[in-house]
Structure formats: structure tokens, C-alpha cells
PDB file of C-alpha atoms in Angstrom:
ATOM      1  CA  UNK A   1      79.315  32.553-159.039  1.00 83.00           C
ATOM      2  CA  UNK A   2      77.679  31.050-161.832  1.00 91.00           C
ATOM      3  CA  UNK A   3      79.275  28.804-164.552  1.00 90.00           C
ATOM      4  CA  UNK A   4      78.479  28.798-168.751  1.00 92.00           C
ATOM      5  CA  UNK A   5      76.667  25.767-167.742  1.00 94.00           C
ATOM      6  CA  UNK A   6      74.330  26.583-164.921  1.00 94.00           C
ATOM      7  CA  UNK A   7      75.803  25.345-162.077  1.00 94.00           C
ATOM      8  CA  UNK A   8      76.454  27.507-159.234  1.00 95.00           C
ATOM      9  CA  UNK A   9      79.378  27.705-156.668  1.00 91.00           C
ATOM     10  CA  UNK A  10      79.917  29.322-153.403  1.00 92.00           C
ATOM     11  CA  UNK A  11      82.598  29.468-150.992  1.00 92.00           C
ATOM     12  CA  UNK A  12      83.300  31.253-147.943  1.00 94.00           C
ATOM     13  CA  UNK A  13      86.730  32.515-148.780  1.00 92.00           C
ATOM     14  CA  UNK A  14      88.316  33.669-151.899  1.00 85.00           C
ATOM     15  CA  UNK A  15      91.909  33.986-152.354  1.00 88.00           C
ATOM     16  CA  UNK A  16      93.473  36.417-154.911  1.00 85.00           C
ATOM     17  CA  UNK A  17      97.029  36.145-155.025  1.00 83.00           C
ATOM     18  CA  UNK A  18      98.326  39.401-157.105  1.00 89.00           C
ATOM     19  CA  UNK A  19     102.046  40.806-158.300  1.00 88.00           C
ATOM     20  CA  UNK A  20     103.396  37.602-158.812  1.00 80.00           C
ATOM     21  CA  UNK A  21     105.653  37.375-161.312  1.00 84.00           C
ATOM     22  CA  UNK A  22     107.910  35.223-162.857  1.00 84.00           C
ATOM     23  CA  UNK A  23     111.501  35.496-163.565  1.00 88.00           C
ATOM     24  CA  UNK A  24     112.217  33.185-166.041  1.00 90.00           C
ATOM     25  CA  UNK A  25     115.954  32.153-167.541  1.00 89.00           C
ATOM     26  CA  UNK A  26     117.011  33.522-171.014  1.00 92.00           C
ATOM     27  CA  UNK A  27     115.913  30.794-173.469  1.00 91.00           C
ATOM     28  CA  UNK A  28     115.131  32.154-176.386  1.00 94.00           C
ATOM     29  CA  UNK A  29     111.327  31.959-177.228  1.00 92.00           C
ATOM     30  CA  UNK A  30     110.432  30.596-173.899  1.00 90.00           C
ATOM     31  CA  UNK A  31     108.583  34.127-173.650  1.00 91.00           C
ATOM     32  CA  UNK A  32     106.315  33.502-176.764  1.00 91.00           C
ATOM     33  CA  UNK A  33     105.528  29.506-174.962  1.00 87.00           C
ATOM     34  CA  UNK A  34     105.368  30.664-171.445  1.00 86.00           C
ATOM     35  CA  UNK A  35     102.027  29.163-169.974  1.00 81.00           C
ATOM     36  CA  UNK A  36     101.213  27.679-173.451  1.00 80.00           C
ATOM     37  CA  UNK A  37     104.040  24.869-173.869  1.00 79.00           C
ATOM     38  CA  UNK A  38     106.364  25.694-171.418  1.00 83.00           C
ATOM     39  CA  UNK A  39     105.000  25.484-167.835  1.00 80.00           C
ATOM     40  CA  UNK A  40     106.462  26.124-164.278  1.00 78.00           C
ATOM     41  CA  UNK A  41     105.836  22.363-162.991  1.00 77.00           C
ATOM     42  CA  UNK A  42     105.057  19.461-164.778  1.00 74.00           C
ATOM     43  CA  UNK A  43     103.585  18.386-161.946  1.00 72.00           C
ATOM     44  CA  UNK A  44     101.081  21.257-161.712  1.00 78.00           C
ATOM     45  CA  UNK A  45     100.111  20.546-165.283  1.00 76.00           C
ATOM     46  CA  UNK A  46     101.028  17.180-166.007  1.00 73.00           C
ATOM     47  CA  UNK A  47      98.017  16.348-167.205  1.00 77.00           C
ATOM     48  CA  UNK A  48      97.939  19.210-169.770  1.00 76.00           C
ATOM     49  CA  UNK A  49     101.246  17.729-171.298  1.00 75.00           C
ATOM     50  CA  UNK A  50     100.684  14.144-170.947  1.00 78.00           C
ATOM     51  CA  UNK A  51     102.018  11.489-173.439  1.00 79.00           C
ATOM     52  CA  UNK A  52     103.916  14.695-174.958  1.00 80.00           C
ATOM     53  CA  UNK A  53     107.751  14.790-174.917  1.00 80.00           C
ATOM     54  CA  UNK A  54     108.781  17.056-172.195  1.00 78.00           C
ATOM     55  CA  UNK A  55     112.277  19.005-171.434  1.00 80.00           C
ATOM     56  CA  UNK A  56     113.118  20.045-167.802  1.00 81.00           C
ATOM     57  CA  UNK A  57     115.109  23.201-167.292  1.00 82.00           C
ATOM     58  CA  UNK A  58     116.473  23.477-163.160  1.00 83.00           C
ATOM     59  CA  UNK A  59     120.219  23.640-161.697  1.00 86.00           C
ATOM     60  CA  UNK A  60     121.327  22.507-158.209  1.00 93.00           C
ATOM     61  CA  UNK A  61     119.322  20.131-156.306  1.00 94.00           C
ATOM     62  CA  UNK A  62     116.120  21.749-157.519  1.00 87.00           C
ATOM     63  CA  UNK A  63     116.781  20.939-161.182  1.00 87.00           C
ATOM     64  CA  UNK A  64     117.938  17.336-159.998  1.00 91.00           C
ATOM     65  CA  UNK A  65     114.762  16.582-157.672  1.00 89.00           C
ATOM     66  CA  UNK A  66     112.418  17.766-160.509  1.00 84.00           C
ATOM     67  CA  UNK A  67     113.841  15.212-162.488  1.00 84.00           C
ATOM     68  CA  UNK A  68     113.750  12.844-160.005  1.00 86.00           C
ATOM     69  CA  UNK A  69     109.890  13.809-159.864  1.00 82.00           C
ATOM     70  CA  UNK A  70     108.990  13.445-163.739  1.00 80.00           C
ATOM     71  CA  UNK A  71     111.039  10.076-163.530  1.00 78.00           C
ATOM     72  CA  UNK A  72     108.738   8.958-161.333  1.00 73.00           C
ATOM     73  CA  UNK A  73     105.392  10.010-162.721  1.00 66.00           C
ATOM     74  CA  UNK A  74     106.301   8.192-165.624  1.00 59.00           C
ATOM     75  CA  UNK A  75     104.647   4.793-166.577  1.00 54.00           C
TER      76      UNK A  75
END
């Protein structure tokens, strides 16, 4: 594979992971911001959002964990 810039990369395996799809609560307009502003983990794509102001959306110990997790990435 070739970049826009020239460089070249190889690998010996490729991974495609297809038919995922995600189920996401009803907020409205969090359909419209879905991969744009609103993002699965902020710690995926921290750096995309960094230094913005962020809301978390979870329940259960999942919800509590991830803010346990953005707490702590926070300087």
C-alpha cells in the first residue's frame, strides 16, 4: 500500500472486521454527531477531543468505570 505521501507499507496480515454495528441509546441528535463529536470511548479518541468539554453517557458499573477512566486521564 502506498500513502499520498510516498511512503510505502506492508504487512503480513490484514484484518477487516465487517457488520459491526452500533446500537446506540435514543439521544436526540446523537445520530447526526455519531463519529464526529460523539465517540464510543474517550479513550480511543482522546486525543481527538482533548482540552474540549466532554459528557459521558454509561449505566451500571460500565457507565461508573468510564468515569472513573476520564477522571483519571485528566491533568
Amino acid at each position: 500500500m502506498t500513502l499520498e505521501s510516498g511512503i510505502e507499507l506492508e504487512a503480513r496480515r490484514l484484518l477487516l472486521a465487517t457488520g459491526v454495528i452500533d446500537e446506540l441509546p435514543a439521544i436526540a441528535g446523537l445520530q447526526e454527531l455519531w463519529g464526529v463529536s460523539a465517540l464510543h470511548c474517550p479513550y480511543c479518541h482522546g486525543w481527538e477531543v482533548q482540552d474540549q468539554p466532554i459528557a459521558l453517557h454509561g449505566k451500571g458499573q460500565v457507565g461508573f468505570d468510564l468515569c472513573v477512566l476520564v477522571k483519571r486521564m485528566k491533568r
